[in-house]
mmCIF file of C-alpha atoms and ligand atoms in Angstrom:
data_model
loop_
_atom_site.group_PDB
_atom_site.id
_atom_site.type_symbol
_atom_site.label_atom_id
_atom_site.label_comp_id
_atom_site.label_asym_id
_atom_site.label_seq_id
_atom_site.Cartn_x
_atom_site.Cartn_y
_atom_site.Cartn_z
ATOM 1 C CA MET A 1 -39.910 22.794 -100.672
ATOM 2 C CA ARG A 2 -42.276 20.911 -102.900
ATOM 3 C CA CYS A 3 -45.537 22.354 -104.131
ATOM 4 C CA CYS A 4 -48.382 20.128 -102.976
ATOM 5 C CA CYS A 5 -49.722 19.795 -106.523
ATOM 6 C CA GLY A 6 -46.452 18.691 -108.087
ATOM 7 C CA CYS A 7 -45.739 22.056 -109.714
ATOM 8 C CA LYS A 8 -42.161 21.594 -110.977
ATOM 9 C CA LYS A 9 -41.085 25.178 -110.359
ATOM 10 C CA LYS A 10 -41.339 24.827 -106.598
ATOM 11 C CA GLU A 11 -39.584 21.482 -106.298
ATOM 12 C CA ASN A 12 -36.523 21.541 -104.018
ATOM 13 C CA GLU A 13 -36.871 25.251 -103.390
ATOM 14 C CA SER A 14 -36.540 26.268 -99.768
ATOM 15 C CA VAL A 15 -38.844 28.870 -98.333
ATOM 16 C CA PRO A 16 -36.609 31.429 -96.602
ATOM 17 C CA GLY A 17 -37.630 32.711 -93.202
ATOM 18 C CA THR A 18 -40.130 29.996 -92.464
ATOM 19 C CA LYS A 19 -37.965 26.992 -91.637
ATOM 20 C CA ASP A 20 -38.054 27.345 -87.887
ATOM 21 C CA THR A 21 -41.694 28.371 -87.554
ATOM 22 C CA LYS A 22 -43.712 25.414 -86.318
ATOM 23 C CA GLY A 23 -47.222 24.849 -84.976
ATOM 24 C CA ALA A 24 -50.627 26.313 -85.723
ATOM 25 C CA LYS A 25 -49.859 29.781 -84.323
ATOM 26 C CA SER A 26 -47.373 30.627 -87.091
ATOM 27 C CA VAL A 27 -49.467 29.150 -89.869
ATOM 28 C CA LYS A 28 -50.822 31.496 -92.516
ATOM 29 C CA ILE A 29 -53.399 30.304 -95.015
ATOM 30 C CA VAL A 30 -54.771 32.530 -97.752
ATOM 31 C CA VAL A 31 -57.926 31.228 -99.424
ATOM 32 C CA LEU A 32 -58.523 32.482 -102.966
ATOM 33 C CA LEU A 33 -62.216 32.483 -103.946
ATOM 34 C CA GLY A 34 -63.771 33.443 -107.233
ATOM 35 C CA ALA A 35 -65.751 32.022 -110.151
ATOM 36 C CA PRO A 36 -64.008 29.753 -112.637
ATOM 37 C CA GLY A 37 -62.031 32.136 -114.863
ATOM 38 C CA ALA A 38 -62.007 34.957 -112.317
ATOM 39 C CA GLY A 39 -58.223 34.849 -112.548
ATOM 40 C CA LYS A 40 -57.363 32.756 -109.519
ATOM 41 C CA GLY A 41 -54.730 30.756 -111.403
ATOM 42 C CA THR A 42 -52.999 33.827 -112.814
ATOM 43 C CA VAL A 43 -53.067 35.633 -109.501
ATOM 44 C CA ALA A 44 -51.785 32.526 -107.742
ATOM 45 C CA GLN A 45 -48.847 32.370 -110.135
ATOM 46 C CA TYR A 46 -47.987 36.011 -109.531
ATOM 47 C CA LEU A 47 -48.072 35.466 -105.770
ATOM 48 C CA LEU A 48 -45.954 32.321 -105.974
ATOM 49 C CA ASP A 49 -43.355 34.171 -108.005
ATOM 50 C CA ASN A 50 -43.195 37.056 -105.575
ATOM 51 C CA TYR A 51 -43.993 35.715 -102.103
ATOM 52 C CA ASP A 52 -42.724 32.929 -99.879
ATOM 53 C CA VAL A 53 -45.798 30.839 -100.208
ATOM 54 C CA VAL A 54 -46.681 27.250 -101.180
ATOM 55 C CA HIS A 55 -49.411 26.685 -103.723
ATOM 56 C CA PHE A 56 -52.116 24.294 -102.616
ATOM 57 C CA SER A 57 -54.527 23.805 -105.521
ATOM 58 C CA THR A 58 -57.170 21.112 -105.156
ATOM 59 C CA GLY A 59 -57.758 21.208 -108.946
ATOM 60 C CA ASN A 60 -54.082 20.514 -109.637
ATOM 61 C CA LEU A 61 -54.036 17.832 -106.935
ATOM 62 C CA LEU A 62 -56.976 16.027 -108.490
ATOM 63 C CA ARG A 63 -55.693 16.424 -112.068
ATOM 64 C CA ASN A 64 -52.411 14.843 -110.942
ATOM 65 C CA GLU A 65 -54.294 11.905 -109.418
ATOM 66 C CA VAL A 66 -56.214 11.447 -112.680
ATOM 67 C CA LYS A 67 -53.032 11.735 -114.759
ATOM 68 C CA ASN A 68 -51.270 9.164 -112.592
ATOM 69 C CA ASP A 69 -54.295 6.883 -112.782
ATOM 70 C CA THR A 70 -54.413 6.360 -108.998
ATOM 71 C CA GLU A 71 -57.445 4.869 -107.224
ATOM 72 C CA LEU A 72 -58.540 8.386 -106.225
ATOM 73 C CA GLY A 73 -57.901 9.623 -109.747
ATOM 74 C CA ARG A 74 -60.198 6.991 -111.224
ATOM 75 C CA GLU A 75 -62.848 7.841 -108.618
ATOM 76 C CA VAL A 76 -62.836 11.582 -109.415
ATOM 77 C CA SER A 77 -61.985 11.664 -113.132
ATOM 78 C CA ALA A 78 -65.595 11.947 -114.302
ATOM 79 C CA TYR A 79 -66.085 15.068 -112.175
ATOM 80 C CA VAL A 80 -62.771 16.768 -112.889
ATOM 81 C CA GLY A 81 -63.316 16.709 -116.653
ATOM 82 C CA SER A 82 -67.018 17.592 -116.608
ATOM 83 C CA GLY A 83 -67.132 20.644 -114.338
ATOM 84 C CA GLY A 84 -69.072 18.840 -111.629
ATOM 85 C CA LEU A 85 -67.786 19.015 -108.085
ATOM 86 C CA VAL A 86 -66.147 16.101 -106.330
ATOM 87 C CA ASN A 87 -68.101 14.892 -103.296
ATOM 88 C CA ASP A 88 -67.382 16.919 -100.133
ATOM 89 C CA ASP A 89 -66.299 13.878 -98.091
ATOM 90 C CA ILE A 90 -63.719 12.875 -100.687
ATOM 91 C CA ILE A 91 -62.256 16.334 -101.212
ATOM 92 C CA ASN A 92 -62.245 17.096 -97.469
ATOM 93 C CA LYS A 93 -60.231 13.930 -96.842
ATOM 94 C CA VAL A 94 -57.806 14.798 -99.640
ATOM 95 C CA VAL A 95 -57.369 18.294 -98.207
ATOM 96 C CA GLU A 96 -56.947 17.155 -94.628
ATOM 97 C CA LEU A 97 -54.227 14.689 -95.591
ATOM 98 C CA ASN A 98 -52.305 16.933 -97.988
ATOM 99 C CA LEU A 99 -52.763 20.109 -95.981
ATOM 100 C CA ALA A 100 -51.318 18.457 -92.872
ATOM 101 C CA LYS A 101 -48.218 17.518 -94.844
ATOM 102 C CA THR A 102 -47.871 21.054 -96.231
ATOM 103 C CA LEU A 103 -48.454 22.625 -92.804
ATOM 104 C CA GLU A 104 -45.549 20.628 -91.359
ATOM 105 C CA SER A 105 -43.196 22.864 -93.348
ATOM 106 C CA GLY A 106 -44.479 25.920 -91.467
ATOM 107 C CA SER A 107 -44.820 27.769 -94.782
ATOM 108 C CA ALA A 108 -47.538 30.204 -95.707
ATOM 109 C CA ILE A 109 -50.087 28.461 -97.924
ATOM 110 C CA LEU A 110 -52.080 29.752 -100.848
ATOM 111 C CA LEU A 111 -55.247 27.683 -100.902
ATOM 112 C CA ASP A 112 -56.707 27.641 -104.412
ATOM 113 C CA GLY A 113 -59.987 25.926 -105.366
ATOM 114 C CA TYR A 114 -60.996 25.063 -101.832
ATOM 115 C CA PRO A 115 -63.420 25.496 -100.103
ATOM 116 C CA ARG A 116 -66.102 25.323 -102.755
ATOM 117 C CA SER A 117 -69.092 24.570 -100.576
ATOM 118 C CA VAL A 118 -70.252 25.686 -97.146
ATOM 119 C CA ASP A 119 -69.561 22.183 -95.796
ATOM 120 C CA GLN A 120 -65.984 22.419 -97.013
ATOM 121 C CA ALA A 121 -65.590 25.896 -95.457
ATOM 122 C CA LYS A 122 -66.895 24.551 -92.135
ATOM 123 C CA PHE A 123 -64.581 21.544 -92.411
ATOM 124 C CA LEU A 124 -61.585 23.838 -92.963
ATOM 125 C CA ASP A 125 -62.519 26.000 -89.968
ATOM 126 C CA GLN A 126 -62.650 23.037 -87.624
ATOM 127 C CA LEU A 127 -59.367 21.389 -88.764
ATOM 128 C CA ASP A 128 -56.713 21.045 -86.083
ATOM 129 C CA SER A 129 -59.393 21.463 -83.404
ATOM 130 C CA GLY A 130 -60.392 24.830 -84.827
ATOM 131 C CA SER A 131 -56.963 26.374 -84.340
ATOM 132 C CA LEU A 132 -56.592 27.066 -88.081
ATOM 133 C CA ARG A 133 -59.606 29.346 -88.191
ATOM 134 C CA ASP A 134 -57.695 32.443 -87.073
ATOM 135 C CA ALA A 135 -54.818 31.647 -89.411
ATOM 136 C CA ILE A 136 -57.017 31.945 -92.516
ATOM 137 C CA ARG A 137 -57.547 35.048 -94.665
ATOM 138 C CA ILE A 138 -60.147 34.835 -97.407
ATOM 139 C CA ILE A 139 -59.873 36.803 -100.624
ATOM 140 C CA GLU A 140 -62.573 36.812 -103.266
ATOM 141 C CA ILE A 141 -61.822 37.875 -106.832
ATOM 142 C CA ASP A 142 -65.014 39.416 -108.073
ATOM 143 C CA VAL A 143 -65.896 39.223 -111.853
ATOM 144 C CA GLU A 144 -69.003 39.328 -114.094
ATOM 145 C CA SER A 145 -70.008 35.915 -115.458
ATOM 146 C CA GLU A 146 -69.860 36.872 -119.212
ATOM 147 C CA VAL A 147 -66.271 38.077 -118.767
ATOM 148 C CA VAL A 148 -65.521 34.745 -117.175
ATOM 149 C CA VAL A 149 -66.942 32.678 -120.073
ATOM 150 C CA ALA A 150 -64.878 34.638 -122.628
ATOM 151 C CA ARG A 151 -61.700 34.228 -120.587
ATOM 152 C CA LEU A 152 -62.097 30.495 -120.014
ATOM 153 C CA PHE A 153 -62.792 29.808 -123.643
ATOM 154 C CA ASP A 154 -59.368 31.213 -124.516
ATOM 155 C CA ARG A 155 -57.440 29.586 -121.660
ATOM 156 C CA LYS A 156 -54.666 27.051 -122.127
ATOM 157 C CA ILE A 157 -52.608 25.173 -119.581
ATOM 158 C CA CYS A 158 -49.146 23.575 -119.670
ATOM 159 C CA SER A 159 -49.371 19.804 -119.913
ATOM 160 C CA LYS A 160 -46.153 19.483 -117.838
ATOM 161 C CA CYS A 161 -46.325 21.956 -114.917
ATOM 162 C CA GLY A 162 -50.000 23.006 -115.001
ATOM 163 C CA ALA A 163 -49.262 26.744 -115.428
ATOM 164 C CA THR A 164 -52.189 28.688 -116.852
ATOM 165 C CA PHE A 165 -52.063 31.122 -119.804
ATOM 166 C CA GLY A 166 -54.754 33.331 -121.333
ATOM 167 C CA ARG A 167 -55.651 35.054 -124.586
ATOM 168 C CA LEU A 168 -52.959 37.708 -124.110
ATOM 169 C CA ASP A 169 -50.159 35.147 -123.815
ATOM 170 C CA VAL A 170 -49.167 34.766 -127.461
ATOM 171 C CA ILE A 171 -46.608 32.010 -127.000
ATOM 172 C CA ALA A 172 -46.259 28.540 -128.556
ATOM 173 C CA GLU A 173 -45.083 26.729 -125.429
ATOM 174 C CA CYS A 174 -44.993 27.157 -121.659
ATOM 175 C CA SER A 175 -42.687 30.050 -120.732
ATOM 176 C CA ARG A 176 -41.875 28.316 -117.403
ATOM 177 C CA CYS A 177 -40.869 24.810 -118.395
ATOM 178 C CA GLY A 178 -41.242 24.599 -122.188
ATOM 179 C CA GLY A 179 -44.127 22.147 -121.942
ATOM 180 C CA ALA A 180 -46.786 21.850 -124.619
ATOM 181 C CA PHE A 181 -50.120 23.601 -124.174
ATOM 182 C CA VAL A 182 -53.404 21.716 -123.861
ATOM 183 C CA LYS A 183 -56.959 22.922 -123.453
ATOM 184 C CA ARG A 184 -58.535 21.845 -120.199
ATOM 185 C CA PRO A 185 -61.420 19.483 -120.879
ATOM 186 C CA ASP A 186 -63.606 21.602 -118.599
ATOM 187 C CA ASP A 187 -62.998 24.752 -120.681
ATOM 188 C CA GLU A 188 -65.497 23.833 -123.462
ATOM 189 C CA GLU A 189 -68.393 26.338 -123.497
ATOM 190 C CA VAL A 190 -71.100 23.904 -122.377
ATOM 191 C CA VAL A 191 -68.890 22.791 -119.494
ATOM 192 C CA ILE A 192 -68.009 26.389 -118.624
ATOM 193 C CA ARG A 193 -71.722 27.260 -118.300
ATOM 194 C CA ARG A 194 -72.253 24.204 -116.095
ATOM 195 C CA ARG A 195 -69.305 25.173 -113.908
ATOM 196 C CA LEU A 196 -70.677 28.699 -113.505
ATOM 197 C CA GLN A 197 -74.070 27.314 -112.560
ATOM 198 C CA GLU A 198 -72.398 24.993 -110.050
ATOM 199 C CA TYR A 199 -70.425 27.923 -108.734
ATOM 200 C CA LYS A 200 -73.553 30.044 -108.216
ATOM 201 C CA SER A 201 -75.481 27.359 -106.400
ATOM 202 C CA THR A 202 -72.691 25.768 -104.353
ATOM 203 C CA THR A 203 -69.747 28.128 -103.992
ATOM 204 C CA MET A 204 -71.365 31.570 -103.788
ATOM 205 C CA PRO A 205 -72.910 30.620 -100.407
ATOM 206 C CA VAL A 206 -69.304 30.151 -99.188
ATOM 207 C CA SER A 207 -68.853 33.925 -99.511
ATOM 208 C CA GLU A 208 -71.964 34.403 -97.403
ATOM 209 C CA TYR A 209 -70.641 31.911 -94.860
ATOM 210 C CA TYR A 210 -67.416 33.902 -94.458
ATOM 211 C CA GLY A 211 -69.305 37.216 -94.186
ATOM 212 C CA SER A 212 -67.076 39.911 -92.683
ATOM 213 C CA ARG A 213 -64.031 37.625 -92.863
ATOM 214 C CA LEU A 214 -64.090 38.009 -96.655
ATOM 215 C CA LEU A 215 -61.893 40.583 -98.458
ATOM 216 C CA LYS A 216 -63.176 41.406 -101.953
ATOM 217 C CA VAL A 217 -60.844 42.349 -104.808
ATOM 218 C CA ASN A 218 -62.201 43.698 -108.127
ATOM 219 C CA GLY A 219 -61.230 41.072 -110.745
ATOM 220 C CA ASP A 220 -62.492 42.996 -113.761
ATOM 221 C CA ARG A 221 -59.046 44.369 -114.515
ATOM 222 C CA SER A 222 -55.788 43.132 -116.013
ATOM 223 C CA PRO A 223 -54.241 40.129 -114.231
ATOM 224 C CA ASP A 224 -51.361 42.321 -113.005
ATOM 225 C CA GLU A 225 -53.724 44.863 -111.479
ATOM 226 C CA VAL A 226 -55.759 42.145 -109.789
ATOM 227 C CA ALA A 227 -52.583 40.545 -108.471
ATOM 228 C CA ARG A 228 -51.461 43.893 -107.044
ATOM 229 C CA GLY A 229 -54.804 44.197 -105.201
ATOM 230 C CA VAL A 230 -54.282 40.769 -103.674
ATOM 231 C CA THR A 231 -50.698 41.506 -102.633
ATOM 232 C CA ASP A 232 -51.958 44.233 -100.294
ATOM 233 C CA VAL A 233 -53.686 41.491 -98.326
ATOM 234 C CA PHE A 234 -50.488 39.400 -98.335
ATOM 235 C CA ARG A 235 -48.472 42.297 -96.997
ATOM 236 C CA ASP A 236 -50.961 43.038 -94.223
ATOM 237 C CA PHE A 237 -51.038 39.362 -93.331
ATOM 238 C CA GLY A 238 -47.263 39.341 -92.953
ATOM 239 C CA VAL A 239 -46.418 36.924 -95.800
ATOM 240 C CA LYS A 240 -42.814 37.653 -96.745
ATOM 241 C CA LYS A 241 -41.679 38.730 -100.218
ATOM 242 C CA ARG A 242 -39.412 36.373 -102.096
ATOM 243 C CA ARG A 243 -35.891 37.705 -102.481
HETATM 244 P P1 LIG B 301 -60.064 23.803 -110.553
HETATM 245 O O1 LIG B 301 -58.761 23.625 -111.236
HETATM 246 O O2 LIG B 301 -59.910 24.407 -109.185
HETATM 247 O O3 LIG B 301 -61.076 24.526 -111.371
HETATM 248 O O4 LIG B 301 -60.667 22.315 -110.312
HETATM 249 C C1 LIG B 301 -60.895 21.419 -111.395
HETATM 250 C C2 LIG B 301 -61.924 20.401 -111.004
HETATM 251 O O5 LIG B 301 -61.510 19.645 -109.849
HETATM 252 C C3 LIG B 301 -63.279 21.006 -110.588
HETATM 253 O O6 LIG B 301 -64.110 21.232 -111.738
HETATM 254 C C4 LIG B 301 -63.836 19.881 -109.712
HETATM 255 O O7 LIG B 301 -64.323 18.803 -110.463
HETATM 256 C C5 LIG B 301 -62.585 19.398 -108.965
HETATM 257 N N1 LIG B 301 -62.390 20.143 -107.713
HETATM 258 C C6 LIG B 301 -61.347 20.941 -107.393
HETATM 259 N N2 LIG B 301 -61.453 21.462 -106.164
HETATM 260 C C7 LIG B 301 -62.619 20.991 -105.693
HETATM 261 C C8 LIG B 301 -63.328 21.185 -104.482
HETATM 262 N N3 LIG B 301 -62.867 22.009 -103.511
HETATM 263 N N4 LIG B 301 -64.504 20.556 -104.292
HETATM 264 C C9 LIG B 301 -65.008 19.736 -105.257
HETATM 265 N N5 LIG B 301 -64.400 19.516 -106.433
HETATM 266 C C10 LIG B 301 -63.228 20.140 -106.642
#
């Protein structure tokens, strides 16, 4: 099984128990919502380590395109580094294409960084003639914006596998693959503030769009505690634990 975003850890790993499940009925998609720095990346890593789930991160997908200098990468690079959002039509197309490939495996999917606007949420709901709608669970990690600014300022990511580490991770290199750390260009304070503003105006309405479909988890706790809150949703949704 290959992670959609090129995450090395998932390459060539099979996903036990999901190989013979095909078609929309067996599909499970968990959408992780939350402000930049709410802890989505950390929670996603915990879930990937512990559950049979494939990570689908639009941020990682786009960063890979930029890194590989593809046509799409050149088109979106100005947005990805500046905290602005990539145009809905472009990101919807990217998601439709890559999600279809990932769905073919029949694996549960952790959707990270998408949808970020109401149009994207509507697009996701109508994919596969609307049959995906009931296969989606939406979790929002809820955090105060000043907590988020402080967290993002201290964040570092692995230049090789894209894993995210925070202030509490006092290590010189990536504990997963040994890669060197880099600061994300969109983690400078001025960019962080712009991203939060963008989040408030564009992405917060997504929570309103989902209404009672949304499950809120308090993100103002340690990453482990937040992750445990999210795993309750996974268990109820029937996503299997990794053995
Ligand atoms: P992330 O790693 O999820 O914070 O995404 C990094 C950057 O990729 C964002 O600041 C956006 O420029 C772009 N991006 C990722 N996902 C989306 C999306 N769903 N809609 C628009 N732009 C996105």
